[in-house]
JSON list of C-alpha atoms in Angstrom, two decimals:
[
{"chain": "N", "resi": 1, "resn": "PRO", "atom": "CA", "xyz": [70.60, 162.65, -136.52]},
{"chain": "N", "resi": 2, "resn": "LEU", "atom": "CA", "xyz": [68.18, 160.94, -138.88]},
{"chain": "N", "resi": 3, "resn": "PHE", "atom": "CA", "xyz": [70.18, 157.74, -139.18]},
{"chain": "N", "resi": 4, "resn": "LEU", "atom": "CA", "xyz": [68.37, 154.70, -137.86]},
{"chain": "N", "resi": 5, "resn": "LYS", "atom": "CA", "xyz": [69.19, 151.80, -135.61]},
{"chain": "N", "resi": 6, "resn": "VAL", "atom": "CA", "xyz": [66.98, 148.92, -136.68]},
{"chain": "N", "resi": 7, "resn": "PRO", "atom": "CA", "xyz": [66.43, 146.32, -133.93]},
{"chain": "N", "resi": 8, "resn": "VAL", "atom": "CA", "xyz": [66.85, 142.70, -134.99]},
{"chain": "N", "resi": 9, "resn": "LYS", "atom": "CA", "xyz": [64.80, 139.95, -133.35]},
{"chain": "N", "resi": 10, "resn": "LEU", "atom": "CA", "xyz": [66.72, 136.73, -132.86]},
{"chain": "N", "resi": 11, "resn": "VAL", "atom": "CA", "xyz": [64.95, 133.52, -133.91]},
{"chain": "N", "resi": 12, "resn": "THR", "atom": "CA", "xyz": [66.11, 130.03, -132.90]},
{"chain": "N", "resi": 13, "resn": "ASN", "atom": "CA", "xyz": [65.47, 127.15, -135.28]},
{"chain": "N", "resi": 14, "resn": "LYS", "atom": "CA", "xyz": [65.01, 123.46, -134.42]},
{"chain": "N", "resi": 15, "resn": "ASP", "atom": "CA", "xyz": [68.78, 122.92, -134.34]},
{"chain": "N", "resi": 16, "resn": "GLY", "atom": "CA", "xyz": [69.19, 125.67, -131.76]},
{"chain": "N", "resi": 17, "resn": "LEU", "atom": "CA", "xyz": [70.90, 128.07, -134.18]},
{"chain": "N", "resi": 18, "resn": "ARG", "atom": "CA", "xyz": [70.24, 131.79, -134.02]},
{"chain": "N", "resi": 19, "resn": "ILE", "atom": "CA", "xyz": [69.19, 132.32, -137.62]},
{"chain": "N", "resi": 20, "resn": "ASN", "atom": "CA", "xyz": [69.24, 136.11, -137.64]},
{"chain": "N", "resi": 21, "resn": "SER", "atom": "CA", "xyz": [72.64, 136.15, -135.97]},
{"chain": "N", "resi": 22, "resn": "ILE", "atom": "CA", "xyz": [73.98, 134.05, -138.84]},
{"chain": "N", "resi": 23, "resn": "ASN", "atom": "CA", "xyz": [72.31, 136.34, -141.36]},
{"chain": "N", "resi": 24, "resn": "ASN", "atom": "CA", "xyz": [73.80, 139.38, -139.65]},
{"chain": "N", "resi": 25, "resn": "LEU", "atom": "CA", "xyz": [77.24, 137.77, -139.73]},
{"chain": "N", "resi": 26, "resn": "ILE", "atom": "CA", "xyz": [76.89, 137.23, -143.48]},
{"chain": "N", "resi": 27, "resn": "ILE", "atom": "CA", "xyz": [75.68, 140.80, -144.00]},
{"chain": "N", "resi": 28, "resn": "ASN", "atom": "CA", "xyz": [78.54, 142.23, -141.95]},
{"chain": "N", "resi": 29, "resn": "ASN", "atom": "CA", "xyz": [81.08, 140.16, -143.90]},
{"chain": "N", "resi": 30, "resn": "ILE", "atom": "CA", "xyz": [79.68, 141.47, -147.19]},
{"chain": "N", "resi": 31, "resn": "LYS", "atom": "CA", "xyz": [79.77, 145.03, -145.84]},
{"chain": "N", "resi": 32, "resn": "ILE", "atom": "CA", "xyz": [83.43, 144.65, -144.90]},
{"chain": "N", "resi": 33, "resn": "THR", "atom": "CA", "xyz": [84.80, 143.04, -148.06]},
{"chain": "N", "resi": 34, "resn": "THR", "atom": "CA", "xyz": [82.50, 143.77, -151.01]},
{"chain": "N", "resi": 35, "resn": "LYS", "atom": "CA", "xyz": [82.66, 146.91, -153.14]},
{"chain": "N", "resi": 36, "resn": "PHE", "atom": "CA", "xyz": [79.35, 147.78, -154.82]},
{"chain": "N", "resi": 37, "resn": "THR", "atom": "CA", "xyz": [79.37, 149.57, -158.17]},
{"chain": "N", "resi": 38, "resn": "ASN", "atom": "CA", "xyz": [75.74, 149.06, -159.20]},
{"chain": "N", "resi": 39, "resn": "PRO", "atom": "CA", "xyz": [72.52, 149.40, -157.14]},
{"chain": "N", "resi": 40, "resn": "LEU", "atom": "CA", "xyz": [71.37, 145.91, -158.13]},
{"chain": "N", "resi": 41, "resn": "GLU", "atom": "CA", "xyz": [74.55, 144.38, -156.71]},
{"chain": "N", "resi": 42, "resn": "ILE", "atom": "CA", "xyz": [73.45, 145.36, -153.22]},
{"chain": "N", "resi": 43, "resn": "PRO", "atom": "CA", "xyz": [71.60, 142.50, -151.47]},
{"chain": "N", "resi": 44, "resn": "VAL", "atom": "CA", "xyz": [67.91, 143.17, -150.87]},
{"chain": "N", "resi": 45, "resn": "GLU", "atom": "CA", "xyz": [68.49, 142.47, -147.14]},
{"chain": "N", "resi": 46, "resn": "PHE", "atom": "CA", "xyz": [70.70, 145.55, -147.00]},
{"chain": "N", "resi": 47, "resn": "VAL", "atom": "CA", "xyz": [67.83, 147.73, -148.17]},
{"chain": "N", "resi": 48, "resn": "GLU", "atom": "CA", "xyz": [65.28, 146.04, -145.90]},
{"chain": "N", "resi": 49, "resn": "LYS", "atom": "CA", "xyz": [67.54, 146.53, -142.86]},
{"chain": "N", "resi": 50, "resn": "ASN", "atom": "CA", "xyz": [68.44, 150.11, -143.86]},
{"chain": "N", "resi": 51, "resn": "VAL", "atom": "CA", "xyz": [72.14, 149.28, -143.80]},
{"chain": "N", "resi": 52, "resn": "LYS", "atom": "CA", "xyz": [74.56, 152.20, -143.65]},
{"chain": "N", "resi": 53, "resn": "LEU", "atom": "CA", "xyz": [77.54, 152.19, -146.04]},
{"chain": "N", "resi": 54, "resn": "ARG", "atom": "CA", "xyz": [80.44, 154.54, -146.41]},
{"chain": "N", "resi": 55, "resn": "GLY", "atom": "CA", "xyz": [81.62, 156.17, -149.59]},
{"chain": "N", "resi": 56, "resn": "LYS", "atom": "CA", "xyz": [83.59, 158.93, -151.27]},
{"chain": "N", "resi": 57, "resn": "LEU", "atom": "CA", "xyz": [81.96, 161.68, -153.31]},
{"chain": "N", "resi": 58, "resn": "HIS", "atom": "CA", "xyz": [83.03, 162.06, -156.95]},
{"chain": "N", "resi": 59, "resn": "HIS", "atom": "CA", "xyz": [80.42, 164.23, -158.68]},
{"chain": "N", "resi": 60, "resn": "ILE", "atom": "CA", "xyz": [77.32, 166.29, -157.90]},
{"chain": "N", "resi": 61, "resn": "THR", "atom": "CA", "xyz": [74.72, 166.25, -160.66]},
{"chain": "N", "resi": 62, "resn": "GLU", "atom": "CA", "xyz": [71.09, 167.28, -161.10]},
{"chain": "N", "resi": 63, "resn": "LYS", "atom": "CA", "xyz": [70.16, 163.62, -160.65]},
{"chain": "N", "resi": 64, "resn": "GLY", "atom": "CA", "xyz": [72.02, 163.15, -157.37]},
{"chain": "N", "resi": 65, "resn": "LEU", "atom": "CA", "xyz": [75.43, 162.35, -155.88]},
{"chain": "N", "resi": 66, "resn": "GLU", "atom": "CA", "xyz": [77.83, 160.05, -157.68]},
{"chain": "N", "resi": 67, "resn": "VAL", "atom": "CA", "xyz": [79.61, 158.17, -154.93]},
{"chain": "N", "resi": 68, "resn": "GLU", "atom": "CA", "xyz": [82.30, 155.50, -154.82]},
{"chain": "N", "resi": 69, "resn": "HIS", "atom": "CA", "xyz": [81.42, 152.82, -152.28]},
{"chain": "N", "resi": 70, "resn": "ILE", "atom": "CA", "xyz": [84.31, 152.22, -149.89]},
{"chain": "N", "resi": 71, "resn": "PRO", "atom": "CA", "xyz": [84.08, 148.89, -148.02]},
{"chain": "N", "resi": 72, "resn": "ILE", "atom": "CA", "xyz": [85.68, 148.69, -144.58]},
{"chain": "N", "resi": 73, "resn": "SER", "atom": "CA", "xyz": [88.33, 146.32, -145.91]},
{"chain": "N", "resi": 74, "resn": "ILE", "atom": "CA", "xyz": [89.46, 147.20, -149.44]},
{"chain": "N", "resi": 75, "resn": "PRO", "atom": "CA", "xyz": [89.50, 144.08, -151.64]},
{"chain": "N", "resi": 76, "resn": "PHE", "atom": "CA", "xyz": [92.74, 143.18, -153.45]},
{"chain": "N", "resi": 77, "resn": "ILE", "atom": "CA", "xyz": [90.95, 143.62, -156.78]},
{"chain": "N", "resi": 78, "resn": "SER", "atom": "CA", "xyz": [88.70, 146.67, -156.49]},
{"chain": "N", "resi": 79, "resn": "PRO", "atom": "CA", "xyz": [86.11, 147.08, -159.28]},
{"chain": "N", "resi": 80, "resn": "GLU", "atom": "CA", "xyz": [85.53, 150.53, -160.76]},
{"chain": "N", "resi": 81, "resn": "GLY", "atom": "CA", "xyz": [82.16, 152.24, -160.82]},
{"chain": "N", "resi": 82, "resn": "LEU", "atom": "CA", "xyz": [80.08, 154.85, -159.03]},
{"chain": "N", "resi": 83, "resn": "LEU", "atom": "CA", "xyz": [76.71, 154.63, -157.32]},
{"chain": "N", "resi": 84, "resn": "LEU", "atom": "CA", "xyz": [74.10, 157.30, -158.02]},
{"chain": "N", "resi": 85, "resn": "ILE", "atom": "CA", "xyz": [72.56, 158.38, -154.72]},
{"chain": "N", "resi": 86, "resn": "ARG", "atom": "CA", "xyz": [69.32, 160.37, -154.52]},
{"chain": "N", "resi": 87, "resn": "LEU", "atom": "CA", "xyz": [68.59, 162.31, -151.34]},
{"chain": "N", "resi": 88, "resn": "ALA", "atom": "CA", "xyz": [65.51, 160.55, -150.02]},
{"chain": "N", "resi": 89, "resn": "GLY", "atom": "CA", "xyz": [62.47, 162.65, -149.14]},
{"chain": "N", "resi": 90, "resn": "VAL", "atom": "CA", "xyz": [63.92, 165.77, -150.76]},
{"chain": "N", "resi": 91, "resn": "GLU", "atom": "CA", "xyz": [62.97, 167.67, -153.91]},
{"chain": "N", "resi": 92, "resn": "LEU", "atom": "CA", "xyz": [65.77, 170.11, -154.70]},
{"chain": "N", "resi": 93, "resn": "ALA", "atom": "CA", "xyz": [64.82, 173.70, -155.48]},
{"chain": "N", "resi": 94, "resn": "ALA", "atom": "CA", "xyz": [66.81, 176.28, -157.43]},
{"chain": "N", "resi": 95, "resn": "GLY", "atom": "CA", "xyz": [70.15, 176.73, -155.70]},
{"chain": "N", "resi": 96, "resn": "GLY", "atom": "CA", "xyz": [70.13, 173.31, -154.04]},
{"chain": "N", "resi": 97, "resn": "THR", "atom": "CA", "xyz": [72.70, 171.75, -156.36]},
{"chain": "N", "resi": 98, "resn": "ALA", "atom": "CA", "xyz": [74.94, 174.84, -156.16]},
{"chain": "N", "resi": 99, "resn": "TRP", "atom": "CA", "xyz": [74.80, 174.71, -152.34]},
{"chain": "N", "resi": 100, "resn": "LEU", "atom": "CA", "xyz": [75.89, 171.06, -152.39]},
{"chain": "N", "resi": 101, "resn": "GLN", "atom": "CA", "xyz": [78.79, 171.95, -154.67]},
{"chain": "N", "resi": 102, "resn": "ARG", "atom": "CA", "xyz": [79.90, 174.68, -152.27]},
{"chain": "N", "resi": 103, "resn": "GLU", "atom": "CA", "xyz": [79.34, 172.68, -149.09]},
{"chain": "N", "resi": 104, "resn": "LEU", "atom": "CA", "xyz": [80.93, 169.36, -150.08]},
{"chain": "N", "resi": 105, "resn": "LEU", "atom": "CA", "xyz": [84.63, 168.92, -150.72]},
{"chain": "N", "resi": 106, "resn": "PRO", "atom": "CA", "xyz": [86.19, 167.00, -153.62]},
{"chain": "N", "resi": 107, "resn": "LYS", "atom": "CA", "xyz": [86.49, 163.33, -152.58]},
{"chain": "N", "resi": 108, "resn": "GLN", "atom": "CA", "xyz": [84.31, 164.12, -149.56]},
{"chain": "N", "resi": 109, "resn": "PRO", "atom": "CA", "xyz": [83.93, 161.05, -147.32]},
{"chain": "N", "resi": 110, "resn": "LEU", "atom": "CA", "xyz": [80.34, 160.34, -146.33]},
{"chain": "N", "resi": 111, "resn": "TRP", "atom": "CA", "xyz": [77.92, 157.70, -145.12]},
{"chain": "N", "resi": 112, "resn": "PHE", "atom": "CA", "xyz": [74.74, 156.74, -146.93]},
{"chain": "N", "resi": 113, "resn": "GLN", "atom": "CA", "xyz": [71.88, 154.78, -145.38]},
{"chain": "N", "resi": 114, "resn": "LEU", "atom": "CA", "xyz": [69.78, 152.68, -147.71]},
{"chain": "N", "resi": 115, "resn": "LEU", "atom": "CA", "xyz": [66.04, 153.31, -147.81]},
{"chain": "N", "resi": 116, "resn": "GLY", "atom": "CA", "xyz": [65.19, 152.21, -151.35]},
{"chain": "N", "resi": 117, "resn": "ARG", "atom": "CA", "xyz": [66.60, 151.56, -154.79]},
{"chain": "N", "resi": 118, "resn": "ASP", "atom": "CA", "xyz": [65.84, 150.93, -158.44]},
{"chain": "N", "resi": 119, "resn": "SER", "atom": "CA", "xyz": [68.02, 149.75, -161.30]},
{"chain": "N", "resi": 120, "resn": "SER", "atom": "CA", "xyz": [69.72, 153.13, -161.69]},
{"chain": "N", "resi": 121, "resn": "ALA", "atom": "CA", "xyz": [69.99, 154.74, -158.24]},
{"chain": "N", "resi": 122, "resn": "LEU", "atom": "CA", "xyz": [69.76, 154.42, -154.48]},
{"chain": "N", "resi": 123, "resn": "ASP", "atom": "CA", "xyz": [67.43, 156.48, -152.25]},
{"chain": "N", "resi": 124, "resn": "CYS", "atom": "CA", "xyz": [69.35, 157.32, -149.08]},
{"chain": "N", "resi": 125, "resn": "LEU", "atom": "CA", "xyz": [69.88, 159.50, -146.08]},
{"chain": "N", "resi": 126, "resn": "VAL", "atom": "CA", "xyz": [73.36, 160.99, -146.46]},
{"chain": "N", "resi": 127, "resn": "LEU", "atom": "CA", "xyz": [75.52, 161.95, -143.49]},
{"chain": "N", "resi": 128, "resn": "VAL", "atom": "CA", "xyz": [78.67, 164.09, -143.69]},
{"chain": "N", "resi": 129, "resn": "HIS", "atom": "CA", "xyz": [81.18, 164.47, -140.85]},
{"chain": "N", "resi": 130, "resn": "LYS", "atom": "CA", "xyz": [81.79, 168.12, -140.02]},
{"chain": "N", "resi": 131, "resn": "GLY", "atom": "CA", "xyz": [84.53, 167.78, -137.41]},
{"chain": "N", "resi": 132, "resn": "GLY", "atom": "CA", "xyz": [84.61, 166.76, -133.77]},
{"chain": "N", "resi": 133, "resn": "PHE", "atom": "CA", "xyz": [81.41, 165.01, -132.79]},
{"chain": "N", "resi": 134, "resn": "PHE", "atom": "CA", "xyz": [79.27, 166.93, -135.29]},
{"chain": "N", "resi": 135, "resn": "SER", "atom": "CA", "xyz": [77.74, 165.36, -138.39]},
{"chain": "N", "resi": 136, "resn": "MET", "atom": "CA", "xyz": [75.26, 166.83, -140.85]},
{"chain": "N", "resi": 137, "resn": "CYS", "atom": "CA", "xyz": [72.40, 165.05, -142.58]},
{"chain": "N", "resi": 138, "resn": "LEU", "atom": "CA", "xyz": [72.26, 166.56, -146.08]},
{"chain": "N", "resi": 139, "resn": "ASN", "atom": "CA", "xyz": [68.58, 165.69, -146.50]},
{"chain": "N", "resi": 140, "resn": "GLU", "atom": "CA", "xyz": [67.66, 167.69, -143.41]},
{"chain": "N", "resi": 141, "resn": "GLU", "atom": "CA", "xyz": [70.07, 170.54, -143.98]},
{"chain": "N", "resi": 142, "resn": "LEU", "atom": "CA", "xyz": [68.83, 171.30, -147.50]},
{"chain": "N", "resi": 143, "resn": "LEU", "atom": "CA", "xyz": [65.31, 171.64, -146.13]},
{"chain": "N", "resi": 144, "resn": "ARG", "atom": "CA", "xyz": [66.51, 173.73, -143.20]},
{"chain": "N", "resi": 145, "resn": "GLN", "atom": "CA", "xyz": [68.26, 176.12, -145.60]},
{"chain": "N", "resi": 146, "resn": "GLY", "atom": "CA", "xyz": [65.14, 176.48, -147.74]},
{"chain": "N", "resi": 147, "resn": "LEU", "atom": "CA", "xyz": [66.86, 174.88, -150.73]},
{"chain": "N", "resi": 148, "resn": "ALA", "atom": "CA", "xyz": [64.46, 171.96, -151.12]},
{"chain": "N", "resi": 149, "resn": "ARG", "atom": "CA", "xyz": [60.93, 170.80, -150.42]},
{"chain": "N", "resi": 150, "resn": "ALA", "atom": "CA", "xyz": [59.98, 167.74, -148.42]},
{"chain": "N", "resi": 151, "resn": "ALA", "atom": "CA", "xyz": [58.77, 165.01, -150.76]},
{"chain": "N", "resi": 152, "resn": "ARG", "atom": "CA", "xyz": [57.68, 161.38, -150.74]},
{"chain": "N", "resi": 153, "resn": "ILE", "atom": "CA", "xyz": [60.38, 159.03, -149.45]},
{"chain": "N", "resi": 154, "resn": "GLU", "atom": "CA", "xyz": [60.80, 156.61, -152.33]},
{"chain": "N", "resi": 155, "resn": "GLY", "atom": "CA", "xyz": [61.54, 153.01, -151.44]},
{"chain": "N", "resi": 156, "resn": "LEU", "atom": "CA", "xyz": [59.73, 152.95, -148.10]},
{"chain": "N", "resi": 157, "resn": "PRO", "atom": "CA", "xyz": [56.14, 151.68, -147.77]},
{"chain": "N", "resi": 158, "resn": "HIS", "atom": "CA", "xyz": [53.98, 154.80, -147.61]},
{"chain": "N", "resi": 159, "resn": "HIS", "atom": "CA", "xyz": [51.90, 153.40, -144.73]},
{"chain": "N", "resi": 160, "resn": "SER", "atom": "CA", "xyz": [54.83, 152.24, -142.58]},
{"chain": "N", "resi": 161, "resn": "ARG", "atom": "CA", "xyz": [55.72, 153.72, -139.21]},
{"chain": "N", "resi": 162, "resn": "LEU", "atom": "CA", "xyz": [59.29, 154.32, -140.37]},
{"chain": "N", "resi": 163, "resn": "TYR", "atom": "CA", "xyz": [58.09, 156.32, -143.38]},
{"chain": "N", "resi": 164, "resn": "TRP", "atom": "CA", "xyz": [56.04, 158.73, -141.28]},
{"chain": "N", "resi": 165, "resn": "LYS", "atom": "CA", "xyz": [58.74, 159.01, -138.63]},
{"chain": "N", "resi": 166, "resn": "LEU", "atom": "CA", "xyz": [61.29, 160.18, -141.21]},
{"chain": "N", "resi": 167, "resn": "HIS", "atom": "CA", "xyz": [58.81, 162.30, -143.17]},
{"chain": "N", "resi": 168, "resn": "LYS", "atom": "CA", "xyz": [57.81, 164.08, -139.96]},
{"chain": "N", "resi": 169, "resn": "ARG", "atom": "CA", "xyz": [61.44, 164.97, -139.22]},
{"chain": "N", "resi": 170, "resn": "LEU", "atom": "CA", "xyz": [61.98, 166.26, -142.74]},
{"chain": "N", "resi": 171, "resn": "LEU", "atom": "CA", "xyz": [58.83, 168.39, -142.52]},
{"chain": "N", "resi": 172, "resn": "ARG", "atom": "CA", "xyz": [60.09, 169.87, -139.24]},
{"chain": "N", "resi": 173, "resn": "ALA", "atom": "CA", "xyz": [63.36, 170.83, -140.95]},
{"chain": "N", "resi": 174, "resn": "GLU", "atom": "CA", "xyz": [61.39, 172.45, -143.78]},
{"chain": "N", "resi": 175, "resn": "LEU", "atom": "CA", "xyz": [59.18, 174.34, -141.33]},
{"chain": "N", "resi": 176, "resn": "LYS", "atom": "CA", "xyz": [62.28, 175.96, -139.80]},
{"chain": "N", "resi": 177, "resn": "ALA", "atom": "CA", "xyz": [63.12, 177.44, -143.20]},
{"chain": "N", "resi": 178, "resn": "VAL", "atom": "CA", "xyz": [59.51, 178.59, -143.65]},
{"chain": "N", "resi": 179, "resn": "LYS", "atom": "CA", "xyz": [59.49, 180.38, -140.29]},
{"chain": "N", "resi": 180, "resn": "LYS", "atom": "CA", "xyz": [62.86, 182.04, -140.94]},
{"chain": "N", "resi": 181, "resn": "ASN", "atom": "CA", "xyz": [62.00, 183.11, -144.52]},
{"chain": "N", "resi": 182, "resn": "LYS", "atom": "CA", "xyz": [65.00, 181.24, -145.91]},
{"chain": "N", "resi": 183, "resn": "GLY", "atom": "CA", "xyz": [65.69, 180.16, -149.46]},
{"chain": "N", "resi": 184, "resn": "ILE", "atom": "CA", "xyz": [62.58, 179.49, -151.55]},
{"chain": "N", "resi": 185, "resn": "TRP", "atom": "CA", "xyz": [60.33, 180.78, -148.76]},
{"chain": "N", "resi": 186, "resn": "LYS", "atom": "CA", "xyz": [61.93, 184.22, -148.66]},
{"chain": "N", "resi": 187, "resn": "GLU", "atom": "CA", "xyz": [59.55, 186.18, -150.90]},
{"chain": "N", "resi": 188, "resn": "GLN", "atom": "CA", "xyz": [56.22, 184.88, -149.63]},
{"chain": "N", "resi": 189, "resn": "SER", "atom": "CA", "xyz": [54.17, 185.70, -146.57]},
{"chain": "N", "resi": 190, "resn": "TYR", "atom": "CA", "xyz": [53.83, 183.01, -143.92]},
{"chain": "N", "resi": 191, "resn": "SER", "atom": "CA", "xyz": [50.20, 182.26, -144.84]},
{"chain": "N", "resi": 192, "resn": "GLU", "atom": "CA", "xyz": [51.11, 182.05, -148.55]},
{"chain": "N", "resi": 193, "resn": "ARG", "atom": "CA", "xyz": [53.91, 179.61, -147.81]},
{"chain": "N", "resi": 194, "resn": "ILE", "atom": "CA", "xyz": [51.69, 177.38, -145.70]},
{"chain": "N", "resi": 195, "resn": "GLN", "atom": "CA", "xyz": [48.97, 177.46, -148.37]},
{"chain": "N", "resi": 196, "resn": "GLU", "atom": "CA", "xyz": [51.50, 176.49, -151.04]},
{"chain": "N", "resi": 197, "resn": "ARG", "atom": "CA", "xyz": [52.69, 173.53, -148.97]},
{"chain": "N", "resi": 198, "resn": "ILE", "atom": "CA", "xyz": [49.10, 172.37, -148.50]},
{"chain": "N", "resi": 199, "resn": "SER", "atom": "CA", "xyz": [48.20, 172.76, -152.18]},
{"chain": "N", "resi": 200, "resn": "SER", "atom": "CA", "xyz": [51.37, 170.97, -153.34]},
{"chain": "N", "resi": 201, "resn": "ASN", "atom": "CA", "xyz": [50.99, 168.06, -150.91]},
{"chain": "N", "resi": 202, "resn": "LYS", "atom": "CA", "xyz": [49.59, 165.17, -152.93]},
{"chain": "N", "resi": 203, "resn": "PHE", "atom": "CA", "xyz": [48.48, 163.29, -149.84]},
{"chain": "N", "resi": 204, "resn": "LEU", "atom": "CA", "xyz": [46.37, 166.23, -148.66]},
{"chain": "N", "resi": 205, "resn": "GLN", "atom": "CA", "xyz": [44.98, 166.67, -152.16]},
{"chain": "N", "resi": 206, "resn": "ARG", "atom": "CA", "xyz": [43.83, 163.05, -152.22]},
{"chain": "N", "resi": 207, "resn": "LEU", "atom": "CA", "xyz": [42.30, 163.49, -148.76]},
{"chain": "N", "resi": 208, "resn": "LYS", "atom": "CA", "xyz": [40.36, 166.56, -149.95]},
{"chain": "N", "resi": 209, "resn": "GLN", "atom": "CA", "xyz": [39.07, 164.61, -152.97]},
{"chain": "N", "resi": 210, "resn": "PHE", "atom": "CA", "xyz": [37.95, 161.77, -150.72]},
{"chain": "N", "resi": 211, "resn": "VAL", "atom": "CA", "xyz": [36.09, 164.16, -148.39]},
{"chain": "N", "resi": 212, "resn": "SER", "atom": "CA", "xyz": [34.47, 165.89, -151.36]},
{"chain": "N", "resi": 213, "resn": "ARG", "atom": "CA", "xyz": [33.26, 162.58, -152.84]},
{"chain": "N", "resi": 214, "resn": "PHE", "atom": "CA", "xyz": [32.01, 161.46, -149.42]},
{"chain": "N", "resi": 215, "resn": "ARG", "atom": "CA", "xyz": [30.00, 164.65, -148.95]},
{"chain": "N", "resi": 216, "resn": "SER", "atom": "CA", "xyz": [28.51, 164.33, -152.45]},
{"chain": "N", "resi": 217, "resn": "SER", "atom": "CA", "xyz": [27.40, 160.75, -151.80]},
{"chain": "N", "resi": 218, "resn": "THR", "atom": "CA", "xyz": [25.70, 161.66, -148.49]},
{"chain": "N", "resi": 219, "resn": "GLU", "atom": "CA", "xyz": [23.82, 164.56, -150.06]},
{"chain": "N", "resi": 220, "resn": "ARG", "atom": "CA", "xyz": [22.16, 162.36, -152.69]}
]
């Protein structure tokens, strides 16, 4: 699956304390007992460490999934409120929202891994348990079904190793739909689909512009 295990380097201070171990203990305690109802309530360390949280689905909208955060230990007083979760690295196509509504059950339990956030929403990888040992990453599956296009992963530094590792996996999922003529790729020839992906890729467009400017400068 796409979910990440982020290694943590332990650092010892002058008093011989393992600083990161203490930080991790604090983070784990917050994960267990705190219910988040707003993206800005989530500590920045959670996003930086790509912490995985569990939740319960309430609504599917054009903007994303409205999810109730469920801490491991339910607090005595549990605040009300839903988190808006965007599927990171995915641009939904026609039929994508309808597929989610068919695929996901009311009150569907799920896990969401933090990659980025703003004041209104979280950008996440979303994992749904499908029975037994099988789980499905919604971000990947939408691309594999041809119901979305791979897009920039908001919240992650564009130059980071993690960004390109995830983006590469999402592109592979999309390529499976392209090869099998699924979803949005059904009516086009293989060469037309590849050309469309190249022309719609902003990174490749910027690269072409750079090469064009470079050639013009050398010809002067």
